[in-house]
Amino acid sequence: MDRALWAAPAVSPSTRPHVGMVLHCAGTAPNLDQVTAHVSARLALLPALRSLPAGSSWRIEADLDLAAHVREHHLAPGPASLEAAVGELIGAPLAEQGPAWQLHLLHGHTEDGFALLYRVHHSLQDGGGIFHTLETLFGDDSGTPSSAYPGFAQRPRVSMRDMITAAGALLGGARRAGIWASHPAGFSDERTHQWREMPADRLRRAASARGTTVNDVYLAALAHALTEGTQRLPSAPVPAAVPFLVPANLRRSGEEDAPGNRVILTSIAVPGGPCTAEERLALTPNATTVLHAAPLREAMRRITALTPVVAMTEVLKMVSKPARAAALASNLVLRRRLEFQGAPVTRVAPVMWAPLGIPVATVLLTYQDTASVCFTLDPAMPGLDDLPDRWQATVASWT
């Protein structure tokens, strides 16, 4: 997966495979030297930040010049300047010779706070790797680490049936028709970002009241919003199913600090058709059962370990063609409280990458009492500009 992501086609800054997170901090902004010294003091605990590709594995640099990795930006007043800066920086080039990450100190957009944007090439880190970096740099050591999949705490036993089911989940996107298959214009190489926030309890209450999970609520609301948007396309039929590519965390305890990806894309199809939001939510758990069983995660991990790079690359190409394109939807939970030298991190906003050929990519990140969603959208596709508002309205209808 690391090498497949490193080779992912990027024909514009918007399609570079960069991901990240924005830490919103309360208090007086530090200076660049303070942030650099803070990172330097913890760098020995973060081998991923000193890692470079080396054939089929990674090599660790003994020394690292942080001047190329820790940067400062003074912004104009107002939240819009922060969103604009994040949208521009996420696609900016990362070092090709050194480790592919940067930490940006952003300030001036508010009088009583500052922000830290951590961004990284997706081949170097997945969501679990980013969590380990943030918790090592800024965590208070309380609570459970966020990186590893909890279902691997005891090594699950895997049957042949589990292997077959897992293989079907991994290959489903290569044989399932995409929701945009009938759109004649194709996709562009531009991307826009929108963010939405809501109390995390709103999602939890909707899930609890129906005996399901927050992830099911999140995906059902996305499926409903996408179905509504598809109905606006002049020649597109209402899809019978809404396909998603959902990243599954395969990282075990003890691999928290490892560079690279311990994640795989699973293919999920949420029922489409002309049903109500409530009916769609009731049908979604049947589509997501593959995500809940630890033996299936273990089977996915074994299959991934046996998959040649060329095969992984071809699968990624296949699922990003218009005839097969699905929405990419990730769900992350950051369990530890973060701070920077006494300045608490009050909110964390993710920044998502939408690969070339994927017109919608979203990530839901829950931190403390807030759920933040980043929508990365292809502006050439009609019906997507108000997708964030329709998603938010759908969740609100259930609470």
Short mmCIF file of C-alpha atoms in Angstrom, two decimals:
data_model
loop_
_atom_site.label_atom_id
_atom_site.label_comp_id
_atom_site.label_asym_id
_atom_site.label_seq_id
_atom_site.Cartn_x
_atom_site.Cartn_y
_atom_site.Cartn_z
CA MET A 1 0.00 0.00 0.00
CA ASP A 2 2.87 2.40 0.78
CA ARG A 3 4.41 2.01 -2.67
CA ALA A 4 1.03 2.10 -4.38
CA LEU A 5 0.23 5.40 -2.67
CA TRP A 6 3.69 6.79 -3.47
CA ALA A 7 2.97 6.04 -7.14
CA ALA A 8 -0.60 7.39 -7.06
CA PRO A 9 -1.15 9.72 -10.04
CA ALA A 10 -1.14 13.41 -9.11
CA VAL A 11 -1.69 15.71 -12.08
CA SER A 12 -2.39 18.82 -9.98
CA PRO A 13 -1.61 20.07 -6.46
CA SER A 14 -5.17 19.13 -5.48
CA THR A 15 -4.61 15.47 -6.26
CA ARG A 16 -1.32 15.03 -4.41
CA PRO A 17 -1.79 12.25 -1.82
CA HIS A 18 -1.37 14.49 1.21
CA VAL A 19 -3.46 14.16 4.37
CA GLY A 20 -3.34 15.97 7.68
CA MET A 21 -5.00 17.43 10.74
CA VAL A 22 -5.51 20.94 12.05
CA LEU A 23 -5.13 21.42 15.81
CA HIS A 24 -7.06 24.47 17.04
CA CYS A 25 -5.27 25.71 20.17
CA ALA A 26 -6.38 28.23 22.80
CA GLY A 27 -3.96 30.82 24.17
CA THR A 28 -1.08 32.96 22.94
CA ALA A 29 0.66 31.75 19.83
CA PRO A 30 4.22 30.46 20.33
CA ASN A 31 7.05 31.46 18.03
CA LEU A 32 8.69 29.24 15.43
CA ASP A 33 11.72 28.48 17.62
CA GLN A 34 9.47 27.19 20.41
CA VAL A 35 7.62 24.83 18.08
CA THR A 36 10.85 23.61 16.51
CA ALA A 37 12.44 22.94 19.91
CA HIS A 38 9.29 21.10 21.02
CA VAL A 39 9.42 18.79 17.99
CA SER A 40 13.18 18.29 18.34
CA ALA A 41 12.82 17.15 21.95
CA ARG A 42 10.45 14.35 20.91
CA LEU A 43 11.89 13.41 17.54
CA ALA A 44 13.70 10.34 18.86
CA LEU A 45 10.30 8.85 19.75
CA LEU A 46 9.01 9.27 16.20
CA PRO A 47 10.90 7.10 13.72
CA ALA A 48 8.27 7.76 11.05
CA LEU A 49 9.27 11.43 10.94
CA ARG A 50 12.83 10.34 10.08
CA SER A 51 11.85 7.66 7.55
CA LEU A 52 12.56 7.54 3.83
CA PRO A 53 11.48 4.92 1.26
CA ALA A 54 14.12 2.24 0.69
CA GLY A 55 12.96 -0.33 -1.82
CA SER A 56 10.34 -2.53 -0.20
CA SER A 57 10.83 -1.03 3.29
CA TRP A 58 11.88 2.18 5.05
CA ARG A 59 15.21 3.52 6.31
CA ILE A 60 15.57 5.92 9.22
CA GLU A 61 17.67 9.08 8.97
CA ALA A 62 20.01 9.58 11.94
CA ASP A 63 19.75 13.38 11.77
CA LEU A 64 17.05 15.67 10.48
CA ASP A 65 17.15 19.39 9.72
CA LEU A 66 13.84 20.61 11.11
CA ALA A 67 14.08 23.96 9.32
CA ALA A 68 12.58 22.29 6.23
CA HIS A 69 9.81 20.63 8.23
CA VAL A 70 8.55 23.19 10.76
CA ARG A 71 7.18 26.39 9.23
CA GLU A 72 5.35 29.54 10.38
CA HIS A 73 2.58 31.49 8.62
CA HIS A 74 0.94 34.74 9.72
CA LEU A 75 -2.67 34.87 8.50
CA ALA A 76 -5.20 37.64 7.98
CA PRO A 77 -7.88 37.97 10.69
CA GLY A 78 -10.91 35.72 10.37
CA PRO A 79 -11.65 31.99 10.16
CA ALA A 80 -11.86 32.10 6.37
CA SER A 81 -8.14 32.85 6.14
CA LEU A 82 -7.34 29.71 8.14
CA GLU A 83 -9.49 27.50 5.89
CA ALA A 84 -7.93 29.07 2.80
CA ALA A 85 -4.41 28.52 4.14
CA VAL A 86 -5.12 24.88 4.98
CA GLY A 87 -6.67 24.27 1.56
CA GLU A 88 -3.61 25.75 -0.15
CA LEU A 89 -0.95 24.16 2.05
CA ILE A 90 -2.34 20.62 1.90
CA GLY A 91 -1.46 20.44 -1.80
CA ALA A 92 1.91 22.19 -1.58
CA PRO A 93 4.97 20.06 -2.43
CA LEU A 94 6.62 18.02 0.31
CA ALA A 95 10.30 17.13 0.33
CA GLU A 96 11.20 14.46 -2.23
CA GLN A 97 14.62 13.79 -0.73
CA GLY A 98 13.76 14.09 2.97
CA PRO A 99 10.88 12.64 5.02
CA ALA A 100 7.59 13.77 3.48
CA TRP A 101 5.92 15.74 6.29
CA GLN A 102 5.60 19.29 7.63
CA LEU A 103 4.20 21.00 10.73
CA HIS A 104 2.86 24.51 10.14
CA LEU A 105 2.31 27.11 12.88
CA LEU A 106 -0.64 29.26 11.78
CA HIS A 107 -1.63 32.39 13.70
CA GLY A 108 -3.22 35.81 13.24
CA HIS A 109 -6.63 34.47 12.19
CA THR A 110 -7.93 34.82 15.77
CA GLU A 111 -6.95 36.96 18.76
CA ASP A 112 -7.16 34.22 21.37
CA GLY A 113 -5.59 31.19 19.74
CA PHE A 114 -3.49 29.62 17.01
CA ALA A 115 -3.46 26.49 14.89
CA LEU A 116 -1.00 23.73 14.08
CA LEU A 117 -1.39 21.97 10.73
CA TYR A 118 0.36 18.61 10.49
CA ARG A 119 0.45 17.29 6.93
CA VAL A 120 2.10 14.20 5.52
CA HIS A 121 2.35 12.15 2.33
CA HIS A 122 -0.15 9.30 2.64
CA SER A 123 2.52 6.73 1.73
CA LEU A 124 4.45 7.68 4.89
CA GLN A 125 1.50 7.61 7.31
CA ASP A 126 -2.13 6.57 7.53
CA GLY A 127 -4.60 7.85 10.12
CA GLY A 128 -3.18 5.63 12.85
CA GLY A 129 0.34 6.84 12.13
CA ILE A 130 -0.80 10.46 12.26
CA PHE A 131 -2.52 9.83 15.58
CA HIS A 132 0.66 8.37 17.05
CA THR A 133 2.63 11.42 15.90
CA LEU A 134 0.13 13.89 17.35
CA GLU A 135 -0.20 12.01 20.64
CA THR A 136 3.58 11.75 20.98
CA LEU A 137 4.08 15.44 20.24
CA PHE A 138 1.08 16.87 22.05
CA GLY A 139 -0.69 14.13 24.07
CA ASP A 140 -1.09 14.18 27.84
CA ASP A 141 -0.66 10.36 28.22
CA SER A 142 -4.21 9.91 29.52
CA GLY A 143 -6.52 7.33 28.02
CA THR A 144 -5.94 4.64 25.43
CA PRO A 145 -3.65 5.36 22.45
CA SER A 146 -5.60 5.90 19.25
CA SER A 147 -3.35 4.23 16.67
CA ALA A 148 -3.96 0.48 16.88
CA TYR A 149 -7.17 -1.38 16.06
CA PRO A 150 -8.54 -2.53 19.46
CA GLY A 151 -9.87 -5.81 18.05
CA PHE A 152 -6.29 -7.05 17.68
CA ALA A 153 -5.67 -6.96 21.45
CA GLN A 154 -6.08 -10.74 21.39
CA ARG A 155 -4.97 -12.31 18.10
CA PRO A 156 -8.21 -13.39 16.35
CA ARG A 157 -8.52 -16.86 14.86
CA VAL A 158 -9.24 -16.80 11.14
CA SER A 159 -11.25 -19.37 9.20
CA MET A 160 -11.31 -20.01 5.45
CA ARG A 161 -14.76 -18.45 5.39
CA ASP A 162 -13.29 -15.29 6.95
CA MET A 163 -10.63 -15.18 4.22
CA ILE A 164 -13.26 -15.50 1.47
CA THR A 165 -15.50 -12.84 3.03
CA ALA A 166 -12.54 -10.48 3.50
CA ALA A 167 -11.43 -10.98 -0.10
CA GLY A 168 -14.93 -10.11 -1.28
CA ALA A 169 -14.89 -6.92 0.78
CA LEU A 170 -11.54 -5.91 -0.69
CA LEU A 171 -12.43 -6.67 -4.31
CA GLY A 172 -16.06 -5.54 -4.33
CA GLY A 173 -15.18 -2.06 -5.57
CA ALA A 174 -13.49 -3.53 -8.65
CA ARG A 175 -16.70 -5.17 -9.85
CA ARG A 176 -19.42 -2.83 -8.56
CA ALA A 177 -20.80 -0.06 -10.75
CA GLY A 178 -20.09 3.44 -9.46
CA ILE A 179 -22.68 6.00 -8.53
CA TRP A 180 -21.35 8.40 -11.22
CA ALA A 181 -21.01 5.80 -14.00
CA SER A 182 -23.57 7.55 -16.22
CA HIS A 183 -22.14 11.06 -15.86
CA PRO A 184 -20.77 11.90 -19.33
CA ALA A 185 -18.36 14.72 -18.46
CA GLY A 186 -16.04 12.71 -16.25
CA PHE A 187 -14.06 14.05 -13.31
CA SER A 188 -11.64 16.95 -12.96
CA ASP A 189 -8.26 17.29 -11.25
CA GLU A 190 -9.42 20.08 -8.93
CA ARG A 191 -10.57 19.74 -5.33
CA THR A 192 -12.34 21.95 -2.80
CA HIS A 193 -12.50 21.46 0.96
CA GLN A 194 -15.41 22.13 3.26
CA TRP A 195 -15.64 21.42 6.99
CA ARG A 196 -18.63 20.83 9.22
CA GLU A 197 -18.77 20.34 13.00
CA MET A 198 -21.40 19.12 15.40
CA PRO A 199 -21.53 17.81 18.97
CA ALA A 200 -20.35 14.22 18.97
CA ASP A 201 -23.30 13.32 21.19
CA ARG A 202 -25.67 14.06 18.31
CA LEU A 203 -24.21 11.17 16.33
CA ARG A 204 -23.99 8.96 19.41
CA ARG A 205 -27.64 9.57 20.34
CA ALA A 206 -28.82 8.76 16.82
CA ALA A 207 -26.85 5.51 16.91
CA SER A 208 -27.89 4.53 20.43
CA ALA A 209 -31.58 5.13 19.78
CA ARG A 210 -31.46 2.67 16.87
CA GLY A 211 -29.05 0.10 18.32
CA THR A 212 -26.36 0.79 15.73
CA THR A 213 -22.96 2.52 15.48
CA VAL A 214 -21.78 6.07 14.89
CA ASN A 215 -20.13 4.85 11.69
CA ASP A 216 -23.47 3.55 10.41
CA VAL A 217 -25.10 6.92 11.13
CA TYR A 218 -22.25 8.70 9.35
CA LEU A 219 -22.40 6.46 6.26
CA ALA A 220 -26.20 6.36 6.06
CA ALA A 221 -26.35 10.16 6.14
CA LEU A 222 -23.70 10.34 3.40
CA ALA A 223 -25.58 7.80 1.28
CA HIS A 224 -28.81 9.74 1.69
CA ALA A 225 -27.17 13.06 0.83
CA LEU A 226 -25.44 11.55 -2.21
CA THR A 227 -28.68 9.96 -3.42
CA GLU A 228 -30.42 13.34 -3.19
CA GLY A 229 -27.56 14.93 -5.13
CA THR A 230 -27.64 12.27 -7.85
CA GLN A 231 -31.32 12.99 -8.44
CA ARG A 232 -30.28 16.45 -9.66
CA LEU A 233 -28.18 15.04 -12.50
CA PRO A 234 -30.21 15.26 -15.73
CA SER A 235 -29.51 11.76 -17.04
CA ALA A 236 -28.49 9.82 -13.93
CA PRO A 237 -30.83 7.15 -12.54
CA VAL A 238 -31.36 6.92 -8.80
CA PRO A 239 -28.72 4.40 -7.71
CA ALA A 240 -29.89 1.11 -6.27
CA ALA A 241 -26.83 1.17 -4.00
CA VAL A 242 -24.38 3.85 -2.93
CA PRO A 243 -20.84 2.41 -3.01
CA PHE A 244 -18.21 3.48 -0.50
CA LEU A 245 -14.54 2.74 -0.07
CA VAL A 246 -14.04 2.58 3.69
CA PRO A 247 -10.49 2.39 5.08
CA ALA A 248 -10.09 -0.37 7.69
CA ASN A 249 -7.36 0.02 10.31
CA LEU A 250 -5.03 -3.03 10.38
CA ARG A 251 -2.44 -1.63 12.82
CA ARG A 252 -1.59 -3.84 15.80
CA SER A 253 -0.37 -2.83 19.24
CA GLY A 254 3.40 -2.44 19.04
CA GLU A 255 3.18 -0.95 15.51
CA GLU A 256 2.03 2.49 16.60
CA ASP A 257 5.25 4.21 15.59
CA ALA A 258 5.81 2.27 12.36
CA PRO A 259 6.03 4.32 9.15
CA GLY A 260 3.79 3.46 6.25
CA ASN A 261 0.23 2.20 6.05
CA ARG A 262 -1.51 -0.46 8.09
CA VAL A 263 -4.84 0.17 6.38
CA ILE A 264 -6.85 -1.31 3.52
CA LEU A 265 -9.85 -0.08 1.52
CA THR A 266 -12.98 -2.15 1.98
CA SER A 267 -15.93 -1.94 -0.40
CA ILE A 268 -19.29 -1.17 1.24
CA ALA A 269 -22.60 -0.68 -0.58
CA VAL A 270 -25.29 1.20 1.36
CA PRO A 271 -28.82 0.80 -0.04
CA GLY A 272 -29.83 3.60 -2.41
CA GLY A 273 -33.20 4.00 -4.08
CA PRO A 274 -36.09 6.32 -3.21
CA CYS A 275 -36.34 5.59 0.52
CA THR A 276 -36.49 7.93 3.49
CA ALA A 277 -33.47 8.80 5.59
CA GLU A 278 -34.84 6.72 8.45
CA GLU A 279 -35.35 3.69 6.20
CA ARG A 280 -31.83 4.04 4.80
CA LEU A 281 -30.33 4.16 8.28
CA ALA A 282 -32.24 1.01 9.26
CA LEU A 283 -30.79 -0.83 6.24
CA THR A 284 -27.18 0.35 6.63
CA PRO A 285 -25.99 -2.06 9.41
CA ASN A 286 -26.45 -5.03 7.06
CA ALA A 287 -23.99 -3.41 4.66
CA THR A 288 -21.28 -2.70 7.25
CA THR A 289 -21.02 -6.00 9.13
CA VAL A 290 -17.66 -6.73 7.49
CA LEU A 291 -16.15 -3.79 9.40
CA HIS A 292 -17.07 -5.05 12.86
CA ALA A 293 -15.47 -8.50 13.16
CA ALA A 294 -11.87 -8.78 14.35
CA PRO A 295 -11.29 -12.10 12.48
CA LEU A 296 -12.21 -10.37 9.22
CA ARG A 297 -9.72 -7.56 9.95
CA GLU A 298 -7.05 -10.18 10.59
CA ALA A 299 -7.97 -11.89 7.31
CA MET A 300 -7.69 -8.55 5.48
CA ARG A 301 -4.27 -8.02 6.99
CA ARG A 302 -3.07 -11.43 5.81
CA ILE A 303 -4.43 -10.86 2.30
CA THR A 304 -2.76 -7.44 2.15
CA ALA A 305 0.58 -8.91 3.19
CA LEU A 306 0.38 -11.38 0.29
CA THR A 307 -0.71 -8.86 -2.35
CA PRO A 308 2.04 -7.77 -4.80
CA VAL A 309 2.58 -4.05 -5.30
CA VAL A 310 1.49 -4.25 -8.94
CA ALA A 311 -1.81 -5.87 -7.94
CA MET A 312 -2.47 -3.27 -5.23
CA THR A 313 -1.73 -0.49 -7.72
CA GLU A 314 -4.09 -1.97 -10.30
CA VAL A 315 -6.91 -2.31 -7.77
CA LEU A 316 -6.48 1.35 -6.78
CA LYS A 317 -6.63 2.34 -10.46
CA MET A 318 -9.72 0.21 -11.05
CA VAL A 319 -11.75 1.67 -8.20
CA SER A 320 -10.96 5.23 -9.31
CA LYS A 321 -12.35 4.96 -12.85
CA PRO A 322 -15.72 6.66 -13.58
CA ALA A 323 -17.45 3.33 -14.16
CA ARG A 324 -16.40 2.09 -10.70
CA ALA A 325 -15.87 5.29 -8.70
CA ALA A 326 -17.20 5.27 -5.15
CA ALA A 327 -17.13 7.81 -2.36
CA LEU A 328 -14.20 7.45 0.02
CA ALA A 329 -15.38 7.66 3.65
CA SER A 330 -13.12 7.35 6.69
CA ASN A 331 -14.01 7.48 10.40
CA LEU A 332 -11.39 8.21 13.09
CA VAL A 333 -11.51 8.66 16.87
CA LEU A 334 -8.73 10.58 18.64
CA ARG A 335 -8.90 9.36 22.23
CA ARG A 336 -6.17 11.31 24.02
CA ARG A 337 -6.42 14.97 24.99
CA LEU A 338 -3.85 17.19 23.26
CA GLU A 339 -2.08 20.42 24.25
CA PHE A 340 0.94 22.48 23.29
CA GLN A 341 2.97 23.58 26.31
CA GLY A 342 -0.14 24.31 28.37
CA ALA A 343 -2.28 25.62 25.51
CA PRO A 344 -5.17 23.14 25.16
CA VAL A 345 -6.21 21.79 21.79
CA THR A 346 -9.92 22.57 21.74
CA ARG A 347 -10.77 21.09 18.33
CA VAL A 348 -9.12 18.89 15.73
CA ALA A 349 -10.17 19.11 12.08
CA PRO A 350 -9.01 16.46 9.58
CA VAL A 351 -7.84 17.23 6.05
CA MET A 352 -8.73 14.55 3.51
CA TRP A 353 -7.29 13.57 0.12
CA ALA A 354 -9.54 12.65 -2.81
CA PRO A 355 -7.53 10.59 -5.34
CA LEU A 356 -7.74 11.30 -9.03
CA GLY A 357 -11.01 9.71 -10.18
CA ILE A 358 -12.70 9.88 -6.75
CA PRO A 359 -15.02 12.91 -6.72
CA VAL A 360 -15.98 12.67 -3.01
CA ALA A 361 -13.76 11.86 -0.04
CA THR A 362 -14.83 12.49 3.54
CA VAL A 363 -13.35 11.84 6.95
CA LEU A 364 -15.16 12.06 10.27
CA LEU A 365 -12.89 12.75 13.24
CA THR A 366 -14.19 12.64 16.80
CA TYR A 367 -12.12 14.49 19.42
CA GLN A 368 -13.46 15.06 22.92
CA ASP A 369 -17.02 16.43 22.50
CA THR A 370 -16.78 17.48 18.86
CA ALA A 371 -17.22 15.59 15.60
CA SER A 372 -15.51 17.27 12.63
CA VAL A 373 -16.00 16.21 9.03
CA CYS A 374 -13.80 17.25 6.10
CA PHE A 375 -15.46 17.02 2.69
CA THR A 376 -13.01 16.95 -0.23
CA LEU A 377 -15.02 17.43 -3.41
CA ASP A 378 -14.53 17.60 -7.16
CA PRO A 379 -16.10 20.95 -8.13
CA ALA A 380 -16.77 19.72 -11.69
CA MET A 381 -19.39 17.26 -10.44
CA PRO A 382 -22.92 18.71 -10.13
CA GLY A 383 -24.84 18.10 -6.95
CA LEU A 384 -21.84 18.06 -4.63
CA ASP A 385 -21.45 21.70 -3.63
CA ASP A 386 -24.10 21.44 -0.91
CA LEU A 387 -23.32 17.85 0.09
CA PRO A 388 -21.93 18.92 3.51
CA ASP A 389 -25.14 20.80 4.34
CA ARG A 390 -27.33 17.90 3.21
CA TRP A 391 -25.27 15.45 5.28
CA GLN A 392 -25.57 17.67 8.35
CA ALA A 393 -29.31 18.12 7.86
CA THR A 394 -29.81 14.37 7.54
CA VAL A 395 -28.03 13.69 10.85
CA ALA A 396 -30.07 16.48 12.48
CA SER A 397 -33.29 14.80 11.34
CA TRP A 398 -32.44 11.75 13.47
CA THR A 399 -31.87 13.61 16.75
#
